[in-house]
Coordinates of C-alpha atoms in Angstrom, one line a residue:
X11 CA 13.7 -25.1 -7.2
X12 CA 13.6 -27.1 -4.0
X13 CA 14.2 -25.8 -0.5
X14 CA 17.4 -28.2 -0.6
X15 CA 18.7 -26.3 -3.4
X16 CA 19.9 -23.3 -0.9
X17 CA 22.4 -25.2 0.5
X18 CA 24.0 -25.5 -2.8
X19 CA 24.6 -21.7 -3.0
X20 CA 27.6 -21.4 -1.1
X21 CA 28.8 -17.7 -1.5
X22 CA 25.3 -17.6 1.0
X23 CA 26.9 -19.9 3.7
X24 CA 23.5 -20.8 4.8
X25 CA 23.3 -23.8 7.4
X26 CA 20.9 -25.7 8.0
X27 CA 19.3 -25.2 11.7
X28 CA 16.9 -28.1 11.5
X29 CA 14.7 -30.1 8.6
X30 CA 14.5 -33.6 7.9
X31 CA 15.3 -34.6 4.4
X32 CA 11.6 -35.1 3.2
X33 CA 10.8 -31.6 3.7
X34 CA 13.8 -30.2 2.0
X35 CA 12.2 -31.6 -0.8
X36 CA 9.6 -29.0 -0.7
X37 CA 9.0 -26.8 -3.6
X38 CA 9.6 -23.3 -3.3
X39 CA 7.2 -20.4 -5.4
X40 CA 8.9 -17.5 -4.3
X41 CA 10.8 -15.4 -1.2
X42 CA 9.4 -12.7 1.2
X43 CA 11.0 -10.8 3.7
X44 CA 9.2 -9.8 7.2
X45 CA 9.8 -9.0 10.7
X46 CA 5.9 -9.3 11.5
X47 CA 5.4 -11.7 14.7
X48 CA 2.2 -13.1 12.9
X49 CA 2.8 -12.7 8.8
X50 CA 0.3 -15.3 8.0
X51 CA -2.2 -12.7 6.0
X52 CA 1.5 -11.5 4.0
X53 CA 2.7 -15.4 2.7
X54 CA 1.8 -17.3 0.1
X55 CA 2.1 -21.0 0.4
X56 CA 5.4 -22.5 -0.7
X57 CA 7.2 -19.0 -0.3
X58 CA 10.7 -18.7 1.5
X59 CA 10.3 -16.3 5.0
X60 CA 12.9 -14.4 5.7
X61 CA 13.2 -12.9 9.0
X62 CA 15.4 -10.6 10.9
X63 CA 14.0 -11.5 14.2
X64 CA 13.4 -8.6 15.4
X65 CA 10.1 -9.3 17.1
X66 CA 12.3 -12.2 19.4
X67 CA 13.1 -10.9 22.8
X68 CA 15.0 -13.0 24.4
X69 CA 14.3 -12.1 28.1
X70 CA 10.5 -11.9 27.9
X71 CA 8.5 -14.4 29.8
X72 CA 6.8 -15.7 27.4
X73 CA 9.8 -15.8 24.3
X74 CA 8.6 -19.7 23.5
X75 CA 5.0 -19.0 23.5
X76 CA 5.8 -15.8 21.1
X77 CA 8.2 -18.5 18.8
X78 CA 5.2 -20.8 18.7
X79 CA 3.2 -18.6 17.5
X80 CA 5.4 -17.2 14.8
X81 CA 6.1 -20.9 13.5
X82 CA 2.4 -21.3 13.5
X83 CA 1.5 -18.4 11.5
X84 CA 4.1 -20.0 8.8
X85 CA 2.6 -23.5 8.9
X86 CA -0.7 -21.9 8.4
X87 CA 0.6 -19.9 5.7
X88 CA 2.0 -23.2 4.0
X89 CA 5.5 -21.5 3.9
X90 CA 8.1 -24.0 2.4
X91 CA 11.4 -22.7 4.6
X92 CA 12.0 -20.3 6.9
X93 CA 15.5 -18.3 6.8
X94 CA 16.8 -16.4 9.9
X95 CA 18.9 -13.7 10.1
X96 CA 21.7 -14.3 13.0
X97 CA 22.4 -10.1 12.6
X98 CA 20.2 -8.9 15.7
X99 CA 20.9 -11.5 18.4
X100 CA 23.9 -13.2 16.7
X101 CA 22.2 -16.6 16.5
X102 CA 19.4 -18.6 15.5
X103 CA 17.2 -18.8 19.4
X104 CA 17.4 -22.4 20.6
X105 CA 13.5 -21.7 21.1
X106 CA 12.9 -20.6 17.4
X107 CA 14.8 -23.9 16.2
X108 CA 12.3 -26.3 18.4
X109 CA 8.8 -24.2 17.5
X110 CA 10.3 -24.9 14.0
X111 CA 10.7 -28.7 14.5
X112 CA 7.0 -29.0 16.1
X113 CA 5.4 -27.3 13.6
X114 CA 7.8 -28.9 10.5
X115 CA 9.1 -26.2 9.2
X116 CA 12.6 -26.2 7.7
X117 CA 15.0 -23.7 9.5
X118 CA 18.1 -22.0 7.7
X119 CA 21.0 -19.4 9.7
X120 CA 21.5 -16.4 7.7
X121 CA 25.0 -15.3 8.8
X122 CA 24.8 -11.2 9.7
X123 CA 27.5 -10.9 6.8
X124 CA 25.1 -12.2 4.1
X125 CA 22.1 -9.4 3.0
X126 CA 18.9 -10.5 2.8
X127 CA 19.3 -9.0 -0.8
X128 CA 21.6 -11.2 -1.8
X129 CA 19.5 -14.1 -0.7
X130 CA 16.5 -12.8 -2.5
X131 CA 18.5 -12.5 -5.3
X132 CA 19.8 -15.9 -6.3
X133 CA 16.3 -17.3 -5.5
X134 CA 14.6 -15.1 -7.9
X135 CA 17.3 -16.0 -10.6
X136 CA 16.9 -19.8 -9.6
X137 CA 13.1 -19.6 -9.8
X138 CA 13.7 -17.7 -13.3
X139 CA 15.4 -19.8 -14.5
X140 CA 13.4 -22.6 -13.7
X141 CA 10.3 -20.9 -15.3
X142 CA 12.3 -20.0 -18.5
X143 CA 13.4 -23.5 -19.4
X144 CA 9.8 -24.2 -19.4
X145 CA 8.5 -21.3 -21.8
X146 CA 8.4 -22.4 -25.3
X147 CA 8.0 -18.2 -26.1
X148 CA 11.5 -17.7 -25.3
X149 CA 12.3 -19.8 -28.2
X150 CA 11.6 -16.8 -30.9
X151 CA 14.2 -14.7 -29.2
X152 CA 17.5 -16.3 -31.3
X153 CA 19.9 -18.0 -28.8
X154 CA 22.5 -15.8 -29.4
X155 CA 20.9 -12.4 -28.7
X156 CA 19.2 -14.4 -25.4
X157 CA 22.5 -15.2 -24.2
X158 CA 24.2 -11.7 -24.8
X159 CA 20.8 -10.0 -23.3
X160 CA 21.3 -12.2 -20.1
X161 CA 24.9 -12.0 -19.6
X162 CA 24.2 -7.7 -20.1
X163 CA 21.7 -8.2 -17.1
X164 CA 23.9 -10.2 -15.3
X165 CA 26.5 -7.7 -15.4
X166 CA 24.1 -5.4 -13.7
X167 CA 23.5 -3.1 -16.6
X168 CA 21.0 -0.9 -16.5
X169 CA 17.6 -1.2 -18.1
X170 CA 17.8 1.3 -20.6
X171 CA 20.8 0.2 -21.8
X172 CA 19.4 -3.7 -22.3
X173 CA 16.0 -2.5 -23.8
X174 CA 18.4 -0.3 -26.5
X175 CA 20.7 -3.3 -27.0
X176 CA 17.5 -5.9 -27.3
X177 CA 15.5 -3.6 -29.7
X178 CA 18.7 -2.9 -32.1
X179 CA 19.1 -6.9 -31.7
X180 CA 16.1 -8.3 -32.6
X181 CA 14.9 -5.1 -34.4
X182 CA 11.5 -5.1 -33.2
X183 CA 11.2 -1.4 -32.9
X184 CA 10.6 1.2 -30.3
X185 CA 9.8 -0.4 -26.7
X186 CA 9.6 0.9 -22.8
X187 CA 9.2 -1.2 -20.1
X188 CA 6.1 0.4 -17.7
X189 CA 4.9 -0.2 -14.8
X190 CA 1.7 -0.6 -13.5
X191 CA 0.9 2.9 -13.3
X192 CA 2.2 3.4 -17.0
X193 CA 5.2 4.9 -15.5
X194 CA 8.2 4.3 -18.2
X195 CA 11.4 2.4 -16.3
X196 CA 13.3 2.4 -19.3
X197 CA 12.2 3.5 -23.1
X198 CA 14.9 2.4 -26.1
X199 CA 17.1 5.5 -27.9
X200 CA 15.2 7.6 -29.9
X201 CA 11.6 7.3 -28.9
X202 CA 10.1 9.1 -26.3
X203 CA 9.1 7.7 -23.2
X204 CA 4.8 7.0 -23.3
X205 CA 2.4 9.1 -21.3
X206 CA 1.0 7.3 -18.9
X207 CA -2.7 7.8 -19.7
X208 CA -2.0 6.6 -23.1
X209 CA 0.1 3.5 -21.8
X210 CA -3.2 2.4 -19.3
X211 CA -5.8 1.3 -21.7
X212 CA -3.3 -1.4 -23.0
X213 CA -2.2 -2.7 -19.2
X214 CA -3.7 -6.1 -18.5
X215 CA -7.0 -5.2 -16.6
X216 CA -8.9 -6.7 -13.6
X217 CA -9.8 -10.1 -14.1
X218 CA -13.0 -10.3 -16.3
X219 CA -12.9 -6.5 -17.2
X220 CA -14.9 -6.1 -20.5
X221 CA -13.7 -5.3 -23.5
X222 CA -9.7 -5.5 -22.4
X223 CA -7.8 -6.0 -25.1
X224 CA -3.9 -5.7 -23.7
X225 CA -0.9 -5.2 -26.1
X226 CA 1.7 -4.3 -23.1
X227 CA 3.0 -8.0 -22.0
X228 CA 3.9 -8.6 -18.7
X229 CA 7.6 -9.4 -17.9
X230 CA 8.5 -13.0 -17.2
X231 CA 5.4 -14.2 -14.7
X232 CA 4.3 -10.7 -14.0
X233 CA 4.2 -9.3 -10.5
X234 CA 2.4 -11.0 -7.3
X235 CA 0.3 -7.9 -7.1
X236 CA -1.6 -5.7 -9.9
X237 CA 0.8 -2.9 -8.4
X238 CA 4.7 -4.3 -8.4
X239 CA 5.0 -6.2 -12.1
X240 CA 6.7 -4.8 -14.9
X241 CA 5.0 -4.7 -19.0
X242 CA 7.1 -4.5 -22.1
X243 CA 5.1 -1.9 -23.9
X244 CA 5.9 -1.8 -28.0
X245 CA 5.0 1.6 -29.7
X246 CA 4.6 0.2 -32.7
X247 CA 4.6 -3.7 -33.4
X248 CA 4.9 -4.9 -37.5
X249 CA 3.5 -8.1 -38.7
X250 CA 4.6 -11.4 -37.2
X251 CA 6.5 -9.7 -33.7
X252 CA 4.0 -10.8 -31.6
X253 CA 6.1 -14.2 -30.8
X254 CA 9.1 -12.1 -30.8
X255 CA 7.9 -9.5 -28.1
X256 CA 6.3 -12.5 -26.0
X257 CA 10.0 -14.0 -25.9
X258 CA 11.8 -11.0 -25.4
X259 CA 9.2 -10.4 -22.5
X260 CA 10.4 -13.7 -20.6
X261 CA 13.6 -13.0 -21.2
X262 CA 14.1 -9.1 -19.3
X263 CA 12.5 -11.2 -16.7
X264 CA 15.9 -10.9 -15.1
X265 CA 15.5 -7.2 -14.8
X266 CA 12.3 -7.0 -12.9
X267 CA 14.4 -9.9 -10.6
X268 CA 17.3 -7.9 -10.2
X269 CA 14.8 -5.2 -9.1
X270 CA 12.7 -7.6 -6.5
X271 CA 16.1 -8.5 -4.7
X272 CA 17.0 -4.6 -4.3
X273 CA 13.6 -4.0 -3.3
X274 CA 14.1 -6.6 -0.6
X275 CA 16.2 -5.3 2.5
X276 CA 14.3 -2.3 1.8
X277 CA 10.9 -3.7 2.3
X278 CA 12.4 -5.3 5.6
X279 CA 13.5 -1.6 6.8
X280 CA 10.7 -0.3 5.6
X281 CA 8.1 -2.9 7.9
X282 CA 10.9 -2.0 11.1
X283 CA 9.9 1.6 10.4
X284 CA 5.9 1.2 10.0
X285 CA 5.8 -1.2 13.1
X286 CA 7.6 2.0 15.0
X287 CA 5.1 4.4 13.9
X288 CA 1.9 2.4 14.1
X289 CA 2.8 0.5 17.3
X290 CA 1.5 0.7 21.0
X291 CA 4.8 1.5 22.8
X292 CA 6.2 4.4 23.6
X293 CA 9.6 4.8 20.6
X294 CA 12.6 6.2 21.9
X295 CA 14.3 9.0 19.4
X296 CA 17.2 6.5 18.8
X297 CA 15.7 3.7 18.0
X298 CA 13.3 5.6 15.5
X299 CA 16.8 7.6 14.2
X300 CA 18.4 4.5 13.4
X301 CA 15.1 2.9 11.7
X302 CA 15.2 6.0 9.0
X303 CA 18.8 6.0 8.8
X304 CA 18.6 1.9 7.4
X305 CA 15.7 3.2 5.5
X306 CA 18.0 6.0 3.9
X307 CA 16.0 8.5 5.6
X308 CA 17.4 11.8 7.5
X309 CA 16.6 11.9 11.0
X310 CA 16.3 15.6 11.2
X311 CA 13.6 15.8 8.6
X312 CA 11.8 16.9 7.3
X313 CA 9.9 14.5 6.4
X314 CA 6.1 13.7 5.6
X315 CA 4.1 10.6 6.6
X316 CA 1.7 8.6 4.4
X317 CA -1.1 6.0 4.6
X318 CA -3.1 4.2 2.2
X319 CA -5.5 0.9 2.5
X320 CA -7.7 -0.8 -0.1
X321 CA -11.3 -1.0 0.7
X322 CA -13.2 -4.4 0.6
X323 CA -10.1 -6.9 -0.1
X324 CA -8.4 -8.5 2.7
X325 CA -4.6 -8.8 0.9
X326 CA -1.9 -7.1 1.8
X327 CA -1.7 -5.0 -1.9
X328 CA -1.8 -1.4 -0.6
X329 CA 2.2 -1.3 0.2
X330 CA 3.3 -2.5 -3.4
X331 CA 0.2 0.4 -4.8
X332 CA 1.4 3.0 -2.2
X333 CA 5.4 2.6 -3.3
X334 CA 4.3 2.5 -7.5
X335 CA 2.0 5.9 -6.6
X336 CA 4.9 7.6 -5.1
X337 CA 7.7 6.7 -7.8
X338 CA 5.3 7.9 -10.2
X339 CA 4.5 11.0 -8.0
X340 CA 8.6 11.7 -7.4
X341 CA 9.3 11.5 -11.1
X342 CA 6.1 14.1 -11.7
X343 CA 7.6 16.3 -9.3
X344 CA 11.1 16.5 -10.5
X345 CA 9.9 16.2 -13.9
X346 CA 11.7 12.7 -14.7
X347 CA 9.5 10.4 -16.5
X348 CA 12.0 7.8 -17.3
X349 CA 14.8 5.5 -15.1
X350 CA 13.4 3.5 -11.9
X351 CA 13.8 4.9 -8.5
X352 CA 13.5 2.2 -6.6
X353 CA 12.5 4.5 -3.8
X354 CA 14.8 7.0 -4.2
X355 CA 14.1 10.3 -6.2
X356 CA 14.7 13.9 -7.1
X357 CA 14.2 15.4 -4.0
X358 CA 14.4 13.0 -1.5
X359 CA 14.1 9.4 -0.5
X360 CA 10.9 7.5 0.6
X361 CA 10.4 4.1 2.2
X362 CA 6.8 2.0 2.4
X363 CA 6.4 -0.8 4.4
X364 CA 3.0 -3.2 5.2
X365 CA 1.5 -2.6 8.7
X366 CA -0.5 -5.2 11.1
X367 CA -3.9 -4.2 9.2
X368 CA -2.8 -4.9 6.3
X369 CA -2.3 -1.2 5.0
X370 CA 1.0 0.3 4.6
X371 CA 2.7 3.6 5.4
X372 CA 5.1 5.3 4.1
X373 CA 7.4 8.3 4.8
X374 CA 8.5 10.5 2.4
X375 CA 11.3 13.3 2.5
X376 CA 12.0 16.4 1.0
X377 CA 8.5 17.1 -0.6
X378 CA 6.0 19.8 -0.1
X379 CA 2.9 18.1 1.4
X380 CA 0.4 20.0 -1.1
X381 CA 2.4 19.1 -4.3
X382 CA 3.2 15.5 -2.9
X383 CA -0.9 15.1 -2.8
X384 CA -1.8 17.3 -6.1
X385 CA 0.9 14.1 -7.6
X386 CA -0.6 11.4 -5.7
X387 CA -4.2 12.8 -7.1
X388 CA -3.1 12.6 -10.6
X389 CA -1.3 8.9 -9.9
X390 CA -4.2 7.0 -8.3
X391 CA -6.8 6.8 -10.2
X392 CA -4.4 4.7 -13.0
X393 CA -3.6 2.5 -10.0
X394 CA -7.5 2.2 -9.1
X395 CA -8.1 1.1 -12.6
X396 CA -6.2 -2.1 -12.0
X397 CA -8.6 -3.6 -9.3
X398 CA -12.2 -4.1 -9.6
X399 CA -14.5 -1.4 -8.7
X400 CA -16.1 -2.7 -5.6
X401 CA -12.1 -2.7 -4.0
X402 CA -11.1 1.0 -3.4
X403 CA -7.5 2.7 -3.1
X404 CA -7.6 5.1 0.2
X405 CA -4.9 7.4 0.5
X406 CA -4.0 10.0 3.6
X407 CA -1.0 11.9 3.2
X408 CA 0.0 14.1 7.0
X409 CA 2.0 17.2 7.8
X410 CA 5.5 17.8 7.5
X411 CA 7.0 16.9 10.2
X412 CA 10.5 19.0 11.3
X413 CA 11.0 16.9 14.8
X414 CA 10.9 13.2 13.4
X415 CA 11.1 11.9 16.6
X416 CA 8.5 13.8 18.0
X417 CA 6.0 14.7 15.8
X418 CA 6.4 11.8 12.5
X419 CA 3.7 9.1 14.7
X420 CA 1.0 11.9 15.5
X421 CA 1.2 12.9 11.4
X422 CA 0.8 9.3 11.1
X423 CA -2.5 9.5 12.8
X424 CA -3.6 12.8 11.2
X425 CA -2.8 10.9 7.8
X426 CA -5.2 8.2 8.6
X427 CA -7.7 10.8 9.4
X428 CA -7.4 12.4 6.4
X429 CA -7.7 9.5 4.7
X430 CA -10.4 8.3 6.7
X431 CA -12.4 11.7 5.9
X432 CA -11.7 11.3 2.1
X433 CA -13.0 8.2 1.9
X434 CA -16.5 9.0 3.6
X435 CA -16.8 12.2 1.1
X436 CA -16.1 9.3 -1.9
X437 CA -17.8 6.1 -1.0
X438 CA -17.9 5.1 -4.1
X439 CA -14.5 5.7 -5.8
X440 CA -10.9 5.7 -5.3
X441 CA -9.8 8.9 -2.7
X442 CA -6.6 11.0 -1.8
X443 CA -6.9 13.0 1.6
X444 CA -4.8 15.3 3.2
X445 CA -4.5 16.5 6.8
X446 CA -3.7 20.4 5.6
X447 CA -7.4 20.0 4.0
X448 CA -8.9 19.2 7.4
X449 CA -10.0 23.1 8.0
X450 CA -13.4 23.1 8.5
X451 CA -15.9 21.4 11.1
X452 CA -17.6 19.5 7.9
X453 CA -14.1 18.2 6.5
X454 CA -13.2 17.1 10.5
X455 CA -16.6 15.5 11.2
X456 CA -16.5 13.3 8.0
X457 CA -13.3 11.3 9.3
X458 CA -15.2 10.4 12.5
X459 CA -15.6 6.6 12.1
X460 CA -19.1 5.8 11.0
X461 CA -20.5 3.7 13.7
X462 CA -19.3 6.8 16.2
X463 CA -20.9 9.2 13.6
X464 CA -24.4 7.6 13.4
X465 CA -24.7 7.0 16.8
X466 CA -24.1 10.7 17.6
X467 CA -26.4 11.4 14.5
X468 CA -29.3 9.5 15.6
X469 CA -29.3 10.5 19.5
X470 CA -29.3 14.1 18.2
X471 CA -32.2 13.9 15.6
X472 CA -34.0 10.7 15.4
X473 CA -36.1 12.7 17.4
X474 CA -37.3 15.0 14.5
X475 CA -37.1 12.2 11.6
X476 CA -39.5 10.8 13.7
X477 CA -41.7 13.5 14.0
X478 CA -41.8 14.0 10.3
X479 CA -42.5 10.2 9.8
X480 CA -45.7 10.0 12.1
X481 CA -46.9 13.7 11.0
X482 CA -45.6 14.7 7.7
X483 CA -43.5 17.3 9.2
X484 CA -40.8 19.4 8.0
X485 CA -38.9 20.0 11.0
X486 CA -35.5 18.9 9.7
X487 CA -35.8 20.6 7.1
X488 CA -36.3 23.4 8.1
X489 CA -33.6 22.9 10.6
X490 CA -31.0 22.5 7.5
X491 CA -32.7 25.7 6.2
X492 CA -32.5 27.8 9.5
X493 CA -29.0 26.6 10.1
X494 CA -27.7 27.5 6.4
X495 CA -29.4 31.0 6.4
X496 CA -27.5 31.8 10.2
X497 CA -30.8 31.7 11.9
X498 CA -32.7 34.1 10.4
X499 CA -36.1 33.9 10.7
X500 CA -37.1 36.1 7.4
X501 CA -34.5 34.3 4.7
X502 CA -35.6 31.2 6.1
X503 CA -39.3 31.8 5.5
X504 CA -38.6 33.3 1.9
X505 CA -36.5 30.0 1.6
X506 CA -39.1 27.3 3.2
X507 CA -42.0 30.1 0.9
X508 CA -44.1 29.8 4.6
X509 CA -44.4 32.3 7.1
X510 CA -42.3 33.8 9.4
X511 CA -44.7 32.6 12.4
X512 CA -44.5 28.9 10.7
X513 CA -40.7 29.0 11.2
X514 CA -41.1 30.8 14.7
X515 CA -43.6 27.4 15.9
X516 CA -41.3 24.8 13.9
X517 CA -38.5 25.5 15.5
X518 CA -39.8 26.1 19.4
X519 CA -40.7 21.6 18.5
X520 CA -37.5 21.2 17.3
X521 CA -36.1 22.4 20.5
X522 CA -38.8 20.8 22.4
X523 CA -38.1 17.6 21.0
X524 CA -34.2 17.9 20.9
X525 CA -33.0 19.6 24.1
X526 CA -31.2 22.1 22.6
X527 CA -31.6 25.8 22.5
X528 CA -31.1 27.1 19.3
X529 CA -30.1 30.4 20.7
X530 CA -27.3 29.2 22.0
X531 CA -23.9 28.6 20.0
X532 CA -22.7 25.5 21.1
X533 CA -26.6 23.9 20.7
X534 CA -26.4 25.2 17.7
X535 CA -23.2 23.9 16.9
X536 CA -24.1 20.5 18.3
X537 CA -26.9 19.9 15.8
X538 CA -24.8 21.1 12.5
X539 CA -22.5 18.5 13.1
X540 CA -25.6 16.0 13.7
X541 CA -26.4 17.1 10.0
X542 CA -22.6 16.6 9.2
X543 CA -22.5 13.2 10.3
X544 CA -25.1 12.1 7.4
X545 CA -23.4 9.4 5.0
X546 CA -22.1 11.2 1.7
X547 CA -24.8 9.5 -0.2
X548 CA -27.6 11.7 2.0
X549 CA -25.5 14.8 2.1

């Protein structure tokens, strides 16, 4: 497909705003939707942008700066198009149209009664079928069952129902299609949907993981993360399927399309939502009522924030991982293992979108903040196992919030606290926090951020450590010691085996050297969360 081939499409009415011939020519890989001002980090080169505009302000001083800067991010990005929605100001800004002809990028109007969906969509389909025609696996698949499977999935029927009809087709026996977390979309009649634990050890690894030896084949291309493709798992494959299953693979790529275009106006809602939450300015109750509403949200609550980030990999993965951990925590809940949510579940409705750091948030309603995090515990550890080991999942889930408007930004923050105290306590794996656990001084102190939390640290007792270097002391250990036993001088002697009058002299230097009076509360105090500020790896 070629950028030029969207102005084919006419049920989209797309017109063309400004591109010279020789860049229509461009070849496009794919379509995201954003309303970031600088999306550079989220595009892939040769991808379609579509854009709401909601980050244009038409009044603002510096509005052709800000369009500059937004057609400079794409060019960076090596976008091949960029598709705006005429919904929120009712045209394409003169301003936009101009940074788009100085930086040569091709500029389409969306007209406000065209989805973003629907534009998603019929490039995904176009792109499919442009990758299909090249697959010589889809050949095994007989023509006749390929075309009756297509035209099913055309029709819009469900997955279930084309897995059942494909299976009974090509008689291949029992199949689900799973996610990345092993979470069963769809399983064929009469078998039962896999657990996912068993379903994860046959998921394509990380790149170079030892020993991987995959039977679940990914659908069509696979997904553009580890987290968001789709796997045809068999139950059981006879002799000779293997070029059978390949084919029917490519061929349900149409589902996992179908499913990317749904998924698209609610990503764009979704990154309206996060950009509310995690933003600078002050958000009027209104404006964040109506971005829950498009997200299909209530705006009474109540409803519970979440965070998550990946440690050590500077992509923007952690939305598509966040959004498969809480499918696959929803259907846990309610008890449904089977059917895709697509963000909607028993017991409410959730919506994740990507935020400027390249984390994501989400908000979730109509779940209990202690089960939604015992489900998230059980979920993301599967999702860890599709990355490396030196890139970590981080997860904070926050409070219930009953006041949206007032209290859903400061769970926010006590999410990323959580998450940030988790993640100190596990350096070394994958970790879930949540703000309800945040009930002692220990659990508080470890979400300080580091550099605060060794500064504070070392001004309190570098003094002592380096006593005990230049002498051989004990002196912060027997701090630890006095500290743990609630100042008593007698346990802590039994404890240190020295006597009474050794502890009495050791710590008359430690208060010496510290400042601190350690018959006082707050001094006391003070230099227990010195010791609390220690890395996990010294605790």
């Amino acid at each position: 497909m070629i950028v030029s081939d969207l102005l084919d499409v006419a049920d989209l009415r797309l017109r063309l705003a400004w591109g010279p011939s020789e860049l229509l020519e461009r070849r496009v890989t794919g379509v995201t939707s954003t309303d970031l001002q600088d999306p550079a980090r989220y595009l892939q080169p040769g991808e379609l942008v579509l854009s709401g505009l909601v980050w244009w302000q038409p009044d603002h001083p510096a509005a052709q700066a800000r369009a500059l800067r937004f057609a400079t991010s794409l060019r960076s990005a090596g976008v091949a198009a960029l598709l705006a929605g005429e919904g929120t100001h009712g045209e394409v800004p003169a301003g936009l149209v101009e940074a788009c002809r100085v930086h040569g990028i091709p500029l389409f109007s969306v007209p406000a009664r065209t989805s973003f969906r629907a534009v998603t969509d019929r490039v995904y389909l176009r792109l499919w079928g442009d990758l299909r025609a090249q697959s010589a696996e889809a050949v095994a698949v007989p023509e006749g069952a390929r075309r009756e499977l297509v035209e099913l999935m055309y029709a819009g029927a469900p997955a279930a129902e084309v897995l059942e009809r494909a299976v009974s087709r090509l008689g291949c026996g029992p199949c689900s299609l799973v996610t990345a977390s092993g979470r069963a979309v769809a399983t064929s009649a009469g078998a039962v949907a896999p657990d996912p634990e068993t379903v994860r050890p046959a998921l394509p690894g990380p790149a170079g993981a030892p020993g991987h030896a995959p039977v679940a084949l990914p659908i069509g291309k696979g997904g553009d993360t580890p987290f968001d493709g789709w796997y045809l798992y068999p139950h059981s494959a006879g002799p000779g399927q293997a070029a059978l299953l390949h084919g029917l693979a490519d061929v349900l790529a149409v589902l996992w399309t179908r499913s990317r275009g749904e998924a698209a106006d609610r990503h764009r809602a979704a990154g309206r939502l996060a950009g509310l939450l995690t933003g600078t300015a002050l958000v009027h109750a209104a404006e964040l009522d109506e971005a829950l509403a498009s997200c299909g949200l209530p705006a009474d609550g109540p409803l519970v924030p979440v965070t998550a980030r990946i440690d050590g990999l500077d992509l923007p993965w952690a939305a598509d991982a966040l959004a498969e951990a809480l499918r696959s925590a929803h259907g846990e809940l309610s008890g449904d293992v089977s059917g895709e949510v697509s963000g909607e579940a028993s017991g409410g409705a959730f919506a994740v979108g990507a935020d400027e750091s390249g984390g994501a948030v989400a908000v979730v309603a109509g779940q209990d903040p202690a089960r939604l995090t015992a489900a998230l515990r059980e979920v993301w550890p599967r999702l860890q196992s599709r990355l490396p080991e030196r890139h970590l999942l981080r997860l904070g889930v926050g409070p219930r919030a009953l006041r949206p408007a007032s209290e859903l930004a400061a769970g926010l923050r006590q999410a990323r606290y959580a998450l940030d105290a988790a993640a100190a306590d596990h350096p070394r794996a994958c970790s879930v926090g949540a703000s309800a656990e945040l009930d002692t001084v220990a659990a508080l102190v470890r979400g300080i951020p580091a550099e605060v939390a060794a500064a504070f640290r070392h001004r309190l007792l570098d003094p002592l450590t380096e006593h005990d270097r230049h002498t051989g002391g004990a002196l912060l250990g027997t701090l630890v010691s006095f500290l743990d036993h609630d100042c008593s001088w007698a346990r802590t002697a039994e404890a240190l085996h020295v006597h009474v009058n050794t502890v009495h002299y050791r710590i008359r230097r430690i208060e010496e050297l510290t400042g601190r009076d350690l018959g006082r509360l707050d001094d006391r105090l003070d230099l227990r969360a010195a010791l609390l500020c220690a890395p996990a790896t010294e605790r």
